[in-house]
Short mmCIF file of C-alpha atoms in Angstrom, two decimals:
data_model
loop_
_atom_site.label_atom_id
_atom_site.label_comp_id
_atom_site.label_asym_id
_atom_site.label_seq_id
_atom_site.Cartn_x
_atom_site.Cartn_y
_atom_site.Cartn_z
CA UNK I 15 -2.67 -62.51 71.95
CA UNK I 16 -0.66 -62.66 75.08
CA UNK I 17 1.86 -60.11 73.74
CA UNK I 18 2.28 -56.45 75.56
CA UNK I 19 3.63 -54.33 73.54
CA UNK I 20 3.77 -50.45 72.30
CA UNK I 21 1.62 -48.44 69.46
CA UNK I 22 3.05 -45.56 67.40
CA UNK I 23 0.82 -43.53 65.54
CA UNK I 24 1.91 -41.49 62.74
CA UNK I 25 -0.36 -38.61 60.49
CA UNK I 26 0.31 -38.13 56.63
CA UNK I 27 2.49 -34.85 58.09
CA UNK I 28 3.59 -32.44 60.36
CA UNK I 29 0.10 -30.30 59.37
CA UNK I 30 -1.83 -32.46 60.75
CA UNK I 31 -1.75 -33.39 64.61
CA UNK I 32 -3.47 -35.55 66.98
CA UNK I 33 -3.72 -36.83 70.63
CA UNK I 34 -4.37 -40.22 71.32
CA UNK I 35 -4.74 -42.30 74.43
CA UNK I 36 -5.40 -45.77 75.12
CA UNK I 37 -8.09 -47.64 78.08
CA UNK I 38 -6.79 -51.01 79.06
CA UNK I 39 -9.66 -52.91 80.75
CA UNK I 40 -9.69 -55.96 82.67
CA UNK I 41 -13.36 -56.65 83.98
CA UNK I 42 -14.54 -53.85 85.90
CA UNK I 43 -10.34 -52.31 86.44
CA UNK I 44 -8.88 -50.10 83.78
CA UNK I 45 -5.86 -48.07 83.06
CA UNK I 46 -5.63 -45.36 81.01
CA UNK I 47 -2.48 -44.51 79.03
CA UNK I 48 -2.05 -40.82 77.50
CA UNK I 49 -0.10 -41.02 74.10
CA UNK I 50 3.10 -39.18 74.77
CA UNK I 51 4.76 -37.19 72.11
CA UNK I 52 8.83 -38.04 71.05
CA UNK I 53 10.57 -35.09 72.92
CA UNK I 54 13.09 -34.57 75.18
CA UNK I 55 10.65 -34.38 78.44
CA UNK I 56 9.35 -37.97 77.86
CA UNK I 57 12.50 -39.54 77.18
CA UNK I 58 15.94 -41.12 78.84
CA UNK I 59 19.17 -40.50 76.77
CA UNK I 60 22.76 -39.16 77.05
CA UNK I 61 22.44 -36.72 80.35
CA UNK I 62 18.67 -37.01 80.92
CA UNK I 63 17.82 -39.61 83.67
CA UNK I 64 14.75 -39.92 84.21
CA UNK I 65 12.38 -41.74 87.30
CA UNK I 66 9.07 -43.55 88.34
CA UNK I 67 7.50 -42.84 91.37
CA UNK I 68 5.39 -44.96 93.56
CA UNK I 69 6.43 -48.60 93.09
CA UNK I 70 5.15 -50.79 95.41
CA UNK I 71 6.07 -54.85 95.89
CA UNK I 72 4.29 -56.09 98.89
CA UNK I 73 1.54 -58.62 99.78
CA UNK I 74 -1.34 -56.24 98.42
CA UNK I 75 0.29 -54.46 94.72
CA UNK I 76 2.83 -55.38 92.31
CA UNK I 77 4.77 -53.24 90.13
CA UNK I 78 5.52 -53.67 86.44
CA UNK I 79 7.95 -51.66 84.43
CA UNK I 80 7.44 -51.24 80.62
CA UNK I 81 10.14 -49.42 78.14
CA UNK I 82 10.22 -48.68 74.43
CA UNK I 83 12.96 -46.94 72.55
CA UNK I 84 11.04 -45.00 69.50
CA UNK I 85 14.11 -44.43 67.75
CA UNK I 86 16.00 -46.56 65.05
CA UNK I 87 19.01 -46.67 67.34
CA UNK I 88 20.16 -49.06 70.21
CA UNK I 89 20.45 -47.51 73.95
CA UNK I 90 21.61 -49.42 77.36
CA UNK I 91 20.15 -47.65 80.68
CA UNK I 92 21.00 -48.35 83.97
CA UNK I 93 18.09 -49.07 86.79
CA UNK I 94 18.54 -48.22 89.95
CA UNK I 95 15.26 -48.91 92.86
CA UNK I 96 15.65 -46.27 95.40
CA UNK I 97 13.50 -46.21 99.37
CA UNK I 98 11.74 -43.71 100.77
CA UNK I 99 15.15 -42.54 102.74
CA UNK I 100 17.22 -42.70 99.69
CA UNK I 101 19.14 -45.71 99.23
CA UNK I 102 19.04 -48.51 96.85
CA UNK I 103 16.99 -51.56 96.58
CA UNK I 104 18.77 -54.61 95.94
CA UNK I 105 21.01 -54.36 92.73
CA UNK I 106 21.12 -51.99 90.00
CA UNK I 107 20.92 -53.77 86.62
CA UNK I 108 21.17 -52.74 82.89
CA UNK I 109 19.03 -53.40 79.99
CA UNK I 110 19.50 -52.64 76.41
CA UNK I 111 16.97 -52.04 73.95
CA UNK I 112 17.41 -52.11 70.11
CA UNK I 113 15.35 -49.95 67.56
CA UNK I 114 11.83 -49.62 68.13
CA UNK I 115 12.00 -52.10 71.22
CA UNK I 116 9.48 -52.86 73.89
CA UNK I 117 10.25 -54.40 76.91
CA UNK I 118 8.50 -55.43 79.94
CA UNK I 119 9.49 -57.00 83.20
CA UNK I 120 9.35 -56.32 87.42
CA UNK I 121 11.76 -54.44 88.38
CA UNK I 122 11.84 -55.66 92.05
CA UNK I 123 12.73 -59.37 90.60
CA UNK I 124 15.31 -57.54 88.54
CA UNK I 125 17.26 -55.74 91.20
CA UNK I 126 17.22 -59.52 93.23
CA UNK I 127 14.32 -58.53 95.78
CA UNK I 128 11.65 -60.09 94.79
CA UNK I 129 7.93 -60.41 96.60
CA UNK I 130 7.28 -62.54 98.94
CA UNK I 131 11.11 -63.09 100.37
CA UNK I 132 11.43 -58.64 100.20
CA UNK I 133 8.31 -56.25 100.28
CA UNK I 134 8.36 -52.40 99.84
CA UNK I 135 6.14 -49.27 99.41
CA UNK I 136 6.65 -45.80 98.20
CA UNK I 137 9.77 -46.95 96.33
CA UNK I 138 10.94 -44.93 92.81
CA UNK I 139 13.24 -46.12 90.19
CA UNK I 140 15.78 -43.96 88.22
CA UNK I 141 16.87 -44.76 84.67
CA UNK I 142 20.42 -43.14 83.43
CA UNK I 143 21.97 -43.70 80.03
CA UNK I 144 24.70 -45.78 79.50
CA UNK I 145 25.90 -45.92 76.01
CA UNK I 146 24.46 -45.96 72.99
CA UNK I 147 22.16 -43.24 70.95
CA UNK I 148 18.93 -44.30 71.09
CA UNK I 149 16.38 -43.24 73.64
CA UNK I 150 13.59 -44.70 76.08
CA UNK I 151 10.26 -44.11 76.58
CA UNK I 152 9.29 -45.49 80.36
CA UNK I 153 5.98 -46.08 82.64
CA UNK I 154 5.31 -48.49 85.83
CA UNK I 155 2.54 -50.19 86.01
CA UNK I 156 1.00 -51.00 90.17
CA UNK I 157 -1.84 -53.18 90.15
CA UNK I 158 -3.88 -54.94 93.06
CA UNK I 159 -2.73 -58.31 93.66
CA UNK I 160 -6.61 -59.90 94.27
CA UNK I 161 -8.41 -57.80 92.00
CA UNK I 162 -5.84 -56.62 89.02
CA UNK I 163 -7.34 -53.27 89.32
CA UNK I 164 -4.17 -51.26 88.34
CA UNK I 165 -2.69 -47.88 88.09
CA UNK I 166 -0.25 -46.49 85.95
CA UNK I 167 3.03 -44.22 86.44
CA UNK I 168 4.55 -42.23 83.96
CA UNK I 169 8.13 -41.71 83.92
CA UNK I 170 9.30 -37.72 83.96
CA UNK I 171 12.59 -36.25 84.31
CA UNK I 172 14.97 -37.02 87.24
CA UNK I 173 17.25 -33.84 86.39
CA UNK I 174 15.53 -30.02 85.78
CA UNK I 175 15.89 -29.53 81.86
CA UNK I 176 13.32 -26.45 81.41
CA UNK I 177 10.80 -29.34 80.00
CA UNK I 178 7.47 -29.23 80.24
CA UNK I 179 7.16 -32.56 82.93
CA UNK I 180 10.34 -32.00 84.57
CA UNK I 181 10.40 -31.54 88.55
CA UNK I 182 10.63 -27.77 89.30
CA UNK I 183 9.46 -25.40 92.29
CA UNK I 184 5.94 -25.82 91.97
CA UNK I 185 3.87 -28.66 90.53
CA UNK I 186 0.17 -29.54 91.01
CA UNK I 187 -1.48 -32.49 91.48
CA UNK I 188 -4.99 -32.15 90.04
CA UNK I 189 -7.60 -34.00 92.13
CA UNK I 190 -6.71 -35.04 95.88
CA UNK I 191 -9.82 -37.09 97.60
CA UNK I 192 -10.83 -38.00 101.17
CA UNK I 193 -14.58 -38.58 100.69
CA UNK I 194 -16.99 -41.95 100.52
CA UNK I 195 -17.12 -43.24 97.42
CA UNK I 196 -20.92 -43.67 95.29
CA UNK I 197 -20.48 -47.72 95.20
CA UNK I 198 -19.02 -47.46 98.92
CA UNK I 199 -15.59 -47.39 101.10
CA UNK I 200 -13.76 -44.50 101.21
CA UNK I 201 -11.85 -42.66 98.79
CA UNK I 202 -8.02 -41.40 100.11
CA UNK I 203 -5.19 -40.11 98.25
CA UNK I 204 -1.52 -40.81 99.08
CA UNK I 205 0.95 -38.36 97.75
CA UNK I 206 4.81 -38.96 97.43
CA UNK I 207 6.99 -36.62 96.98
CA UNK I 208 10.76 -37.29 95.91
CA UNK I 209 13.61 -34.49 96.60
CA UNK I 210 15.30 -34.47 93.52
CA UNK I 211 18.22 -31.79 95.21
CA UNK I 212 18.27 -32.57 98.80
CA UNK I 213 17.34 -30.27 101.52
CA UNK I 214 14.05 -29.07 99.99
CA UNK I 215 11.37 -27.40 102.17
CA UNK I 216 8.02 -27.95 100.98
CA UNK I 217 4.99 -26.04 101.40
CA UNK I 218 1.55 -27.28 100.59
CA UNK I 219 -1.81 -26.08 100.04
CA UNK I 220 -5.04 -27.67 99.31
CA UNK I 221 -7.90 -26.08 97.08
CA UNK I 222 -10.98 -27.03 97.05
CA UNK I 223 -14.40 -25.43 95.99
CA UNK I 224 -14.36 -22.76 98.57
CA UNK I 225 -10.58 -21.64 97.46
CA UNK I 226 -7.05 -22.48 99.24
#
């Protein structure tokens, strides 16, 4: 009790697989966590940065950052918080994490900016290797500062490797909403969208049940 942590789950071998994923509840508020497999796409190491999107300090949501290393081997990353027009939040700041380390913390405190004396929205983080061979598994976690309900965001490559999560030409977001919602209020998405290169144009299309 009153320990966050991370889960590892392991099958008697490589012929036999699984997917897991985890609800975290707190009255009516959940989060749901998909279990991510130990590969290249969902991990920082030695030239693979990787980012958050979405982190938000302000008088209405608070951001959480959570890290585990999954290997046997110690890794220090660099954080860096980064604005909607590109340049950095307060202070960048290192952390280290031994062999099968989790690690939790706000990031905004972190980089010296902390809630209520700084506020931000639509802010994203970037986490670069530093030394060491280990590697990091990373996710933000945004949650409602009266009602806890919270939201989680995934970390995915900062730097095109040909991986399956990594920012290329085209990605989809599944379900976009502006409708009322059964239990009332309204429904709305907010997208943000990160240039990874600089100088990208960006078309976009929405598709709904009668086609683009």
């Amino acid at each position: 009790y009153a320990q966050a942590g991370s889960i590892e789950f392991f099958t008697q071998d490589a012929d036999h697989k699984i997917q897991v994923t985890a609800r975290t509840s707190n009255g009516n508020y959940s989060k749901t966590f998909q279990g991510l497999n130990h590969n290249d796409d969902n991990t920082a190491s030695t030239a693979r940065p990787m980012m958050i999107q979405n982190l938000v300090s302000n008088d209405t949501f608070r951001t959480a950052y959570g890290g585990f290393n999954p290997t046997d081997n110690s890794i220090t990353v660099e954080f860096e918080l980064i604005d909607n027009s590109g340049n950095t939040i307060g202070s960048s700041f290192t952390r280290s994490f031994f062999g099968k380390q989790y690690s939790g913390f706000s990031p905004f405190a972190e980089a010296g900016v902390p809630y209520p004396d700084y506020a931000f929205d639509n802010a994203w983080m970037k986490i670069t290797h530093v030394s060491g061979s280990g590697e990091l598994m990373s996710y933000g976690a945004t949650a409602n500062n009266n009602t806890n309900d919270p939201a989680v965001h995934m970390a995915v490559q900062a730097a095109d490797i040909s991986g399956f999560n990594s920012p290329s030409e085209y990605q989809v977001i599944p379900e976009v909403l502006w409708a009322p919602a059964t239990g009332g209020g309204t429904w709305m998405t907010e997208v943000q969208i990160t240039d990874i290169t600089g100088g990208s144009e960006v078309s976009v299309y929405f598709n709904s049940v009668t086609g683009e």
